[in-house]
Coordinates of C-alpha atoms in Angstrom, one line a residue:
M1087 CA -14.3 23.0 8.2
K1088 CA -13.6 23.1 11.9
E1089 CA -17.3 23.2 12.7
L1090 CA -18.0 20.3 10.4
L1091 CA -15.3 18.2 12.0
T1092 CA -16.4 19.1 15.5
K1093 CA -20.0 18.1 14.8
L1094 CA -18.8 14.7 13.6
D1095 CA -16.5 14.3 16.6
I1096 CA -13.3 14.5 14.5
Q1097 CA -10.2 15.8 16.3
D1098 CA -7.0 17.2 14.9
I1099 CA -5.3 13.9 15.5
N1100 CA -7.5 10.8 15.6
S1101 CA -7.1 7.1 16.5
G1102 CA -7.1 4.8 13.4
C1103 CA -8.3 1.8 15.4
Y1104 CA -11.6 0.8 17.1
S1105 CA -12.5 -2.5 18.6
G1106 CA -15.2 -1.5 21.0
R1107 CA -12.9 1.2 22.3
W1108 CA -10.7 3.7 20.5
H1109 CA -7.0 2.7 20.7
E1110 CA -4.1 4.9 21.7
C1111 CA -2.1 3.7 18.6
D1112 CA 1.2 4.7 20.2
G1113 CA 3.3 3.9 17.1
D1114 CA 5.2 6.6 15.2
K1115 CA 3.1 6.3 11.9
I1116 CA 0.8 9.3 11.3
L1117 CA -1.5 9.5 8.3
E1118 CA -2.4 12.9 7.0
S1119 CA -5.7 13.4 5.1
T1120 CA -5.8 16.4 2.7
S1121 CA -8.6 17.6 0.6
P1122 CA -8.3 17.3 -3.2
I1123 CA -10.4 20.5 -3.4
D1124 CA -7.6 22.8 -2.2
G1125 CA -4.9 20.6 -0.9
K1126 CA -5.4 21.7 2.7
L1127 CA -5.0 19.3 5.7
I1128 CA -8.3 17.9 7.0
A1129 CA -7.0 16.0 10.0
K1130 CA -4.4 13.4 11.0
V1131 CA -4.8 9.7 11.9
K1132 CA -2.6 7.6 14.2
V1133 CA -1.9 4.3 12.5
P1134 CA -2.5 1.1 14.6
S1135 CA 0.1 -1.6 15.3
K1136 CA 0.0 -5.3 14.8
E1137 CA -1.0 -5.6 18.5
D1138 CA -3.9 -3.3 17.8
Y1139 CA -5.0 -5.4 14.9
E1140 CA -5.0 -8.5 17.1
E1141 CA -7.2 -6.8 19.7
V1142 CA -9.6 -5.9 16.9
V1143 CA -9.9 -9.4 15.7
G1144 CA -10.2 -10.8 19.2
A1145 CA -13.0 -8.3 20.1
A1146 CA -14.9 -9.1 16.8
M1147 CA -14.7 -12.8 17.6
E1148 CA -15.8 -12.4 21.2
T1149 CA -18.7 -10.1 20.2
F1150 CA -19.8 -12.5 17.5
L1151 CA -20.3 -15.3 20.1
S1152 CA -23.1 -13.2 21.8
W1153 CA -24.4 -11.3 18.7
R1154 CA -25.1 -14.4 16.7
S1155 CA -27.6 -15.5 19.4
V1156 CA -29.7 -12.3 19.2
P1157 CA -32.8 -13.0 17.2
A1158 CA -32.5 -11.6 13.7
P1159 CA -35.5 -9.2 14.0
K1160 CA -33.9 -7.7 17.1
R1161 CA -30.6 -7.3 15.2
G1162 CA -32.7 -5.4 12.7
L1163 CA -33.7 -2.9 15.4
L1164 CA -30.1 -1.9 15.9
V1165 CA -29.6 -1.4 12.2
R1166 CA -32.9 0.6 12.1
D1167 CA -31.5 3.0 14.6
I1168 CA -28.2 3.3 12.6
G1169 CA -30.3 4.3 9.6
D1170 CA -32.0 7.0 11.8
E1171 CA -28.6 8.3 13.0
L1172 CA -27.4 8.5 9.4
R1173 CA -30.5 10.5 8.5
A1174 CA -29.7 12.9 11.3
K1175 CA -26.1 13.2 10.1
K1176 CA -26.7 13.1 6.4
E1177 CA -25.8 16.7 5.6
L1178 CA -22.6 16.6 7.7
L1179 CA -21.4 13.2 6.5
G1180 CA -22.2 14.0 2.9
R1181 CA -20.2 17.2 3.1
L1182 CA -17.3 15.4 4.7
I1183 CA -17.3 12.9 1.8
T1184 CA -17.1 15.8 -0.7
V1185 CA -14.3 17.5 1.3
E1186 CA -12.1 14.4 1.6
M1187 CA -12.9 12.5 -1.7
G1188 CA -13.8 15.4 -4.0
K1189 CA -17.2 14.3 -5.5
I1190 CA -19.8 17.0 -5.8
L1191 CA -22.0 17.6 -2.8
P1192 CA -25.2 16.1 -4.4
E1193 CA -23.2 12.9 -4.9
G1194 CA -21.9 13.0 -1.4
L1195 CA -25.4 13.4 0.0
G1196 CA -26.6 10.7 -2.3
E1197 CA -23.9 8.3 -1.0
V1198 CA -25.1 8.8 2.6
Q1199 CA -28.7 8.2 1.3
E1200 CA -27.4 4.8 -0.1
A1201 CA -26.3 3.9 3.4
I1202 CA -29.7 4.9 4.8
D1203 CA -31.5 2.9 2.1
I1204 CA -29.4 -0.3 2.7
A1205 CA -30.1 0.1 6.4
D1206 CA -33.8 0.2 5.7
F1207 CA -33.4 -2.8 3.4
A1208 CA -31.6 -4.8 6.0
V1209 CA -34.3 -4.1 8.6
G1210 CA -36.8 -5.8 6.4
L1211 CA -34.4 -8.5 5.6
S1212 CA -34.0 -9.3 9.3
R1213 CA -37.4 -11.0 9.1
Q1214 CA -36.8 -12.7 5.7
L1215 CA -33.7 -14.9 6.2
Y1216 CA -35.6 -17.8 4.7
G1217 CA -34.6 -21.4 4.3
K1218 CA -36.3 -24.1 2.2
T1219 CA -38.0 -27.4 3.0
M1220 CA -37.6 -30.4 0.7
H1221 CA -39.4 -33.7 0.4
S1222 CA -37.3 -36.6 1.6
E1223 CA -37.1 -39.8 -0.4
R1224 CA -37.2 -41.7 2.9
E1225 CA -40.5 -42.3 4.7
G1226 CA -40.9 -40.6 8.0
H1227 CA -38.2 -38.1 7.3
R1228 CA -38.3 -34.3 6.9
M1229 CA -35.6 -32.2 5.2
Y1230 CA -35.0 -28.5 5.4
E1231 CA -32.1 -26.0 5.2
Q1232 CA -31.4 -23.1 7.5
W1233 CA -28.9 -20.2 7.6
H1234 CA -26.7 -19.4 10.5
P1235 CA -24.4 -16.4 11.2
L1236 CA -21.0 -16.9 9.7
G1237 CA -18.5 -15.0 11.9
P1238 CA -16.4 -11.9 11.8
I1239 CA -16.5 -10.4 8.3
G1240 CA -13.5 -8.5 6.8
V1241 CA -14.5 -5.5 4.7
I1242 CA -11.9 -3.8 2.5
T1243 CA -13.2 -0.7 0.7
A1244 CA -12.0 1.8 -1.8
F1245 CA -11.8 5.6 -1.6
N1246 CA -14.5 6.5 -4.1
F1247 CA -17.5 5.4 -1.9
P1248 CA -16.1 5.6 1.6
V1249 CA -19.6 5.3 3.2
A1250 CA -21.9 3.4 0.8
V1251 CA -19.8 0.3 0.1
W1252 CA -19.1 -0.4 3.8
S1253 CA -22.8 0.0 4.5
W1254 CA -23.7 -2.4 1.7
N1255 CA -21.7 -5.0 3.5
A1256 CA -22.0 -4.1 7.2
M1257 CA -25.8 -3.6 7.4
I1258 CA -26.4 -6.9 5.7
A1259 CA -23.8 -8.7 7.8
A1260 CA -25.1 -7.2 11.0
V1261 CA -28.7 -8.5 10.5
C1262 CA -27.2 -11.9 9.5
G1263 CA -25.6 -12.1 12.9
D1264 CA -22.0 -11.3 11.9
T1265 CA -19.5 -8.8 13.3
V1266 CA -17.6 -6.5 10.9
I1267 CA -13.9 -5.6 10.7
W1268 CA -13.3 -2.7 8.4
K1269 CA -10.1 -1.7 6.6
P1270 CA -11.0 1.4 4.7
S1271 CA -8.9 3.3 2.1
E1272 CA -6.1 5.3 3.5
I1273 CA -7.1 8.1 1.1
T1274 CA -10.4 8.7 3.0
P1275 CA -9.7 7.8 6.6
I1276 CA -11.5 10.7 8.2
T1277 CA -14.8 9.8 6.6
S1278 CA -14.4 6.2 7.8
I1279 CA -13.7 7.3 11.4
A1280 CA -16.7 9.6 11.4
L1281 CA -18.9 6.8 10.1
C1282 CA -17.5 4.3 12.6
K1283 CA -18.3 6.7 15.5
I1284 CA -21.9 7.2 14.3
C1285 CA -22.6 3.5 14.0
S1286 CA -20.5 2.2 17.0
R1287 CA -22.4 4.6 19.3
V1288 CA -25.7 2.9 18.3
A1289 CA -24.1 -0.6 18.7
K1290 CA -22.7 0.4 22.1
A1291 CA -26.2 1.5 23.3
Y1292 CA -27.5 -2.0 22.4
G1293 CA -24.7 -3.6 24.4
F1294 CA -22.5 -4.6 21.5
P1295 CA -19.6 -2.1 21.3
G1296 CA -17.4 -4.5 19.3
L1297 CA -20.0 -5.1 16.5
F1298 CA -18.2 -2.8 14.1
S1299 CA -14.4 -2.5 14.2
L1300 CA -12.0 -0.3 12.3
V1301 CA -8.4 -0.6 11.4
I1302 CA -6.6 2.0 9.2
D1303 CA -3.2 1.4 7.6
S1304 CA -0.8 3.9 6.2
G1305 CA -1.2 2.8 2.6
D1306 CA 1.2 -0.2 2.8
A1307 CA -1.8 -2.6 2.7
A1308 CA -0.5 -4.3 5.8
F1309 CA -4.0 -4.8 7.4
G1310 CA -5.6 -5.7 4.1
K1311 CA -3.1 -8.5 3.8
A1312 CA -3.6 -9.5 7.4
I1313 CA -7.4 -9.7 7.0
A1314 CA -7.0 -11.7 3.7
S1315 CA -4.7 -14.3 5.3
D1316 CA -6.5 -14.5 8.7
K1317 CA -8.2 -17.9 9.3
R1318 CA -10.4 -16.3 12.0
I1319 CA -12.2 -14.2 9.3
P1320 CA -14.3 -16.6 7.2
L1321 CA -15.4 -14.0 4.6
V1322 CA -13.5 -11.1 3.1
S1323 CA -15.4 -8.6 1.0
A1324 CA -13.0 -6.5 -1.0
T1325 CA -13.8 -3.6 -3.3
G1326 CA -11.1 -2.0 -5.4
S1327 CA -8.8 -2.6 -8.4
C1328 CA -8.4 -5.9 -10.2
R1329 CA -4.8 -6.0 -9.0
M1330 CA -5.9 -5.7 -5.4
G1331 CA -8.6 -8.3 -5.9
R1332 CA -6.3 -10.9 -7.2
A1333 CA -4.0 -10.5 -4.2
V1334 CA -6.9 -10.8 -1.8
A1335 CA -8.4 -13.8 -3.6
E1336 CA -5.1 -15.7 -3.6
S1337 CA -4.6 -15.1 0.1
V1338 CA -8.1 -16.0 1.1
A1339 CA -8.2 -19.1 -1.2
A1340 CA -4.9 -20.3 0.2
R1341 CA -6.7 -20.8 3.6
L1342 CA -9.9 -22.0 1.9
G1343 CA -11.9 -19.0 3.0
R1344 CA -14.5 -17.1 1.1
S1345 CA -14.0 -13.9 -0.8
L1346 CA -16.6 -11.5 -2.2
L1347 CA -14.9 -9.3 -4.8
E1348 CA -16.2 -6.2 -6.5
L1349 CA -13.4 -5.0 -8.7
G1350 CA -12.8 -2.9 -11.8
G1351 CA -15.3 -2.0 -14.6
N1352 CA -14.8 -1.1 -18.2
N1353 CA -18.4 -0.3 -18.8
A1354 CA -19.9 0.4 -22.3
I1355 CA -23.1 1.7 -23.7
I1356 CA -24.2 0.4 -27.1
V1357 CA -26.1 3.1 -29.1
T1358 CA -28.0 1.8 -32.1
K1359 CA -29.4 3.8 -34.9
N1360 CA -32.8 3.4 -33.3
A1361 CA -31.8 5.2 -30.1
D1362 CA -33.3 8.3 -28.5
L1363 CA -30.1 10.3 -28.7
D1364 CA -31.2 13.1 -26.4
L1365 CA -32.0 10.6 -23.7
C1366 CA -28.7 8.8 -24.4
V1367 CA -26.6 12.0 -24.1
R1368 CA -28.0 12.8 -20.7
A1369 CA -27.2 9.3 -19.4
V1370 CA -23.7 9.3 -20.9
L1371 CA -23.0 12.7 -19.4
F1372 CA -23.6 11.6 -15.8
G1373 CA -22.2 8.1 -16.4
A1374 CA -18.9 9.4 -17.8
V1375 CA -18.4 12.6 -15.8
G1376 CA -20.1 11.8 -12.4
T1377 CA -17.6 11.5 -9.6
A1378 CA -15.0 12.7 -12.1
G1379 CA -14.9 9.3 -13.7
Q1380 CA -14.0 7.6 -10.5
R1381 CA -16.8 5.1 -10.2
C1382 CA -16.4 1.4 -10.9
T1383 CA -19.6 1.8 -13.0
T1384 CA -18.4 4.9 -14.9
T1385 CA -19.2 4.8 -18.6
R1386 CA -15.9 4.4 -20.3
R1387 CA -16.9 3.2 -23.8
I1388 CA -19.6 4.2 -26.3
L1389 CA -20.2 1.6 -29.1
I1390 CA -22.3 3.5 -31.6
E1391 CA -23.7 2.6 -35.0
K1392 CA -22.1 4.7 -37.8
P1393 CA -25.3 6.4 -39.2
V1394 CA -25.8 8.3 -35.9
A1395 CA -22.2 8.6 -34.7
D1396 CA -21.5 12.1 -35.9
S1397 CA -24.8 13.5 -34.6
F1398 CA -24.3 11.9 -31.3
L1399 CA -20.7 13.2 -30.9
E1400 CA -21.8 16.8 -31.7
R1401 CA -24.6 16.6 -29.1
L1402 CA -22.2 15.1 -26.5
K1403 CA -19.5 17.7 -27.1
G1404 CA -22.2 20.4 -26.6
A1405 CA -23.2 18.9 -23.3
Y1406 CA -19.6 18.6 -22.2
S1407 CA -19.0 22.3 -22.9
Q1408 CA -21.6 23.1 -20.3
I1409 CA -20.0 21.2 -17.5
T1410 CA -18.8 23.5 -14.7
I1411 CA -15.6 22.3 -13.1
G1412 CA -14.6 23.6 -9.7
N1413 CA -15.2 23.4 -6.0
P1414 CA -17.6 20.4 -5.5
L1415 CA -19.2 22.1 -2.5
D1416 CA -20.4 25.0 -4.7
D1417 CA -23.9 25.0 -6.3
G1418 CA -23.9 24.4 -10.0
V1419 CA -20.6 22.6 -10.2
L1420 CA -20.9 19.2 -12.0
M1421 CA -17.4 18.0 -11.7
G1422 CA -14.8 18.3 -8.9
P1423 CA -11.2 17.2 -8.7
L1424 CA -9.6 13.8 -9.0
V1425 CA -8.8 12.3 -5.6
H1426 CA -5.0 13.0 -5.6
H1427 CA -2.0 13.9 -7.8
R1428 CA -1.3 10.2 -8.7
A1429 CA -4.8 10.1 -10.3
V1430 CA -3.9 13.2 -12.3
E1431 CA -0.7 11.5 -13.5
C1432 CA -2.6 8.4 -14.5
Y1433 CA -4.9 10.6 -16.5
K1434 CA -2.0 12.4 -18.3
E1435 CA -0.3 9.0 -19.0
A1436 CA -3.6 7.7 -20.5
I1437 CA -3.9 10.8 -22.8
E1438 CA -0.4 10.2 -24.1
R1439 CA -1.1 6.5 -24.7
I1440 CA -4.3 7.4 -26.5
K1441 CA -2.4 9.6 -29.0
K1442 CA 0.3 7.0 -29.5
E1443 CA -2.2 4.3 -30.2
G1444 CA -4.0 6.4 -32.8
G1445 CA -6.9 7.8 -30.8
E1446 CA -8.1 11.4 -31.5
I1447 CA -9.0 13.8 -28.7
A1448 CA -12.4 15.2 -29.6
Y1449 CA -12.8 17.2 -26.4
G1450 CA -10.7 18.0 -23.3
G1451 CA -7.5 16.0 -22.8
E1452 CA -5.8 18.4 -20.4
A1453 CA -5.1 18.9 -16.7
L1454 CA -6.2 22.3 -15.4
Q1455 CA -3.0 23.8 -14.0
D1456 CA -4.5 27.0 -12.7
M1457 CA -7.0 25.3 -10.3
P1458 CA -6.4 24.8 -6.6
S1459 CA -4.6 21.6 -5.4
G1460 CA -3.6 20.6 -9.0
C1461 CA -6.1 17.7 -9.0
Y1462 CA -8.5 19.1 -11.6
V1463 CA -8.7 17.8 -15.2
M1464 CA -10.9 18.3 -18.3
P1465 CA -13.5 15.6 -19.0
T1466 CA -12.3 14.0 -22.2
I1467 CA -13.9 12.5 -25.2
V1468 CA -11.8 10.3 -27.5
K1469 CA -12.6 9.0 -31.0
A1470 CA -11.1 5.5 -30.7
K1471 CA -10.5 2.6 -32.9
P1472 CA -11.2 -1.1 -32.1
G1473 CA -8.0 -2.8 -31.2
M1474 CA -6.4 0.0 -29.2
E1475 CA -4.8 -1.7 -26.2
I1476 CA -5.9 1.0 -23.8
L1477 CA -9.5 0.1 -24.4
N1478 CA -8.9 -3.1 -22.4
E1479 CA -7.9 -1.1 -19.3
E1480 CA -9.8 0.9 -16.7
T1481 CA -8.4 4.4 -16.3
F1482 CA -10.0 5.8 -13.2
A1483 CA -10.6 9.3 -14.7
P1484 CA -13.2 11.0 -16.9
I1485 CA -12.1 9.6 -20.2
L1486 CA -14.7 8.4 -22.6
Y1487 CA -14.0 6.4 -25.8
I1488 CA -16.3 6.7 -28.8
I1489 CA -16.1 3.6 -31.1
E1490 CA -18.1 3.4 -34.3
V1491 CA -19.6 0.0 -35.2
D1492 CA -21.3 -1.5 -38.2
S1493 CA -24.1 -3.4 -36.5
L1494 CA -25.5 -4.6 -33.1
D1495 CA -23.6 -7.9 -33.6
D1496 CA -20.4 -6.0 -34.1
A1497 CA -21.1 -3.9 -31.0
I1498 CA -21.8 -6.8 -28.7
K1499 CA -18.7 -8.6 -29.9
I1500 CA -16.5 -5.5 -29.1
H1501 CA -18.5 -4.9 -25.9
N1502 CA -17.7 -8.3 -24.4
N1503 CA -14.1 -8.4 -25.6
V1504 CA -12.6 -6.8 -22.5
P1505 CA -11.4 -8.4 -19.3
Q1506 CA -13.9 -6.7 -17.1
G1507 CA -17.7 -7.4 -16.8
L1508 CA -19.4 -5.0 -14.4
S1509 CA -22.1 -2.7 -15.9
S1510 CA -23.5 -2.3 -19.4
A1511 CA -26.3 -0.6 -21.2
I1512 CA -28.0 -0.3 -24.6
F1513 CA -30.0 2.7 -26.0
T1514 CA -32.6 1.7 -28.5
E1515 CA -36.3 2.0 -29.2
N1516 CA -36.3 -1.4 -30.9
L1517 CA -37.6 -4.2 -28.7
K1518 CA -35.7 -6.9 -30.5
E1519 CA -32.4 -5.1 -30.1
A1520 CA -33.1 -4.6 -26.4
E1521 CA -34.0 -8.2 -25.8
R1522 CA -31.0 -9.4 -27.8
F1523 CA -28.7 -7.3 -25.5
L1524 CA -30.3 -8.9 -22.4
S1525 CA -30.1 -12.4 -23.7
C1526 CA -27.4 -15.0 -23.1
E1527 CA -25.9 -13.9 -26.5
G1528 CA -25.8 -10.2 -25.4
S1529 CA -24.0 -8.4 -22.5
D1530 CA -21.7 -10.6 -20.4
C1531 CA -21.8 -8.1 -17.5
G1532 CA -23.4 -8.5 -14.0
I1533 CA -25.5 -5.4 -14.7
A1534 CA -27.3 -4.8 -18.0
N1535 CA -29.6 -1.8 -18.6
V1536 CA -31.9 -0.6 -21.3
N1537 CA -32.3 3.1 -22.0
I1538 CA -30.5 4.1 -18.7
G1539 CA -26.8 4.5 -18.2
T1540 CA -24.2 2.2 -16.6
S1541 CA -23.9 4.2 -13.4
G1542 CA -26.2 4.7 -10.4
A1543 CA -27.3 1.2 -9.3
E1544 CA -30.1 0.9 -6.8
I1545 CA -29.5 -1.0 -3.6
G1546 CA -32.4 -3.5 -4.1
G1547 CA -30.5 -5.4 -6.8
A1548 CA -27.4 -7.5 -6.2
F1549 CA -24.4 -5.5 -7.3
G1550 CA -21.3 -6.9 -8.9
G1551 CA -19.9 -8.3 -12.1
E1552 CA -18.2 -11.1 -14.0
K1553 CA -14.7 -12.0 -15.3
D1554 CA -12.0 -9.7 -13.8
T1555 CA -14.7 -7.8 -11.9
G1556 CA -14.5 -10.6 -9.5
G1557 CA -17.9 -12.3 -9.5
G1558 CA -19.1 -11.1 -6.1
R1559 CA -22.4 -9.6 -5.3
E1560 CA -23.1 -7.0 -2.6
S1561 CA -26.2 -5.1 -1.4
G1562 CA -29.7 -6.3 -2.4
S1563 CA -31.5 -9.4 -3.7
D1564 CA -30.3 -12.6 -2.1
S1565 CA -26.7 -11.4 -1.6
W1566 CA -27.3 -11.9 2.1
K1567 CA -26.6 -15.6 1.7
Q1568 CA -22.8 -14.9 1.3
Y1569 CA -22.7 -13.6 4.9
M1570 CA -24.2 -16.8 6.4
R1571 CA -23.5 -20.5 6.4
R1572 CA -26.0 -22.9 5.0
Q1573 CA -27.0 -26.0 6.9
T1574 CA -29.0 -28.9 5.5
C1575 CA -31.0 -30.8 8.2
T1576 CA -32.8 -34.1 8.1
I1577 CA -35.1 -35.3 10.9
N1578 CA -36.2 -38.9 11.2
Y1579 CA -39.5 -39.1 13.0
S1580 CA -40.1 -42.8 12.2
D1581 CA -39.1 -46.0 14.0
S1582 CA -37.0 -47.3 11.1
L1583 CA -33.6 -46.2 9.7
P1584 CA -33.8 -46.3 5.9
L1585 CA -30.7 -45.2 4.0
A1586 CA -30.8 -42.9 1.0
Q1587 CA -30.6 -44.2 -2.5
G1588 CA -32.2 -47.5 -1.3
I1589 CA -28.9 -48.8 0.1
K1590 CA -29.3 -51.9 2.3
F1591 CA -26.8 -52.3 5.1
E1592 CA -28.1 -55.2 7.2

């Protein structure tokens, strides 16, 4: 542990604030980060003050004034070098993610790879920030639109992807000419400090030390609230729970700012009688158990046609019985701990509610008391009934509900009848069923897949969902437009001054 932290420039006690320089943070608040693997202390963080926050915003605004004038392809060179630094530090940073968050090492390494991939994507994007030209209705006139940098961007992230989600936002924002103010989760502060140090060293070498800022609070959401209500920050990108997203959206909307929200998921897979069940079981296993059920894209519901329900459940239980639970740094372990004791309590409460609402525990359903740290639980399969209230909620734990349906129409109706709308999938070998699921009458989610699971989205596609999931889009496709301001321009190169719509004013 000590060697890992030293190589990532992590001290026993670290500053929780960066604005082009690391602040002293002289207040009396100290945040301790412990590993869910064994409960041991990783390191401590000094929590910034309101004065520190003001300096962060001031530095981000000042840096923006010069960064916005750098040609976008040259901004891309900085991001390219960040990608290279992340490649060099992939093993170290991936291991730190696992130690602090608890996901298995292959997932920790995969998360850093996501950051590398989005850096590569952003480098190409820096030469593709295209506007459109339009034909004017007025003779001797030309119309076009262009995109300008927006300003300092506030990024609020959750604990489960402490590297990837910031990178989705920051790499795109940087090539768009914006500066970035990051408020990470207080549950994974050491990873955020390590990442900030890697990226800020590159930015400093280019002469822009204030490009990426960091401000960590003690869990009271003080700086998240400050960012949401700060008129100097034109866009706030927030990833987390629906409850948090509503609070952020209300604060940002009150000042007529922009918010980009990626919130909770209640993701389902529809399994028809025409599905390849072996393929489906493999997808469900990762979707439901990966990251110990702590992904916003985790598979939480299976809507399966009755003729294949029993066979599928038996295969799935067999697969679950082979899952090795333990230290996520060890080879062969497929599921590590939940992130903290509060998550375990939520898991236990959900199990009790399931029983009261008439659900049947088909596999698991217990916390593992003899494991280190007390944060380990059994992945759980529940035979559920439509109408159970808990099916409308997202429990951030490895609990999977199996719901039998009579038809595809029945499945789609149940699928869409939840508040969330992030990720979805169907398993079928029938082309008509697949196309129906992807049509306007099918899935109402932002992500819809055929014969792959709900989890593990690629960075090339815009990521996000509908309804209570927030409606925002991060990462690929044209999501870059949210980090810029659009400007429509009209040029008159004639000697007359005609008005639009044929209006005469003479």
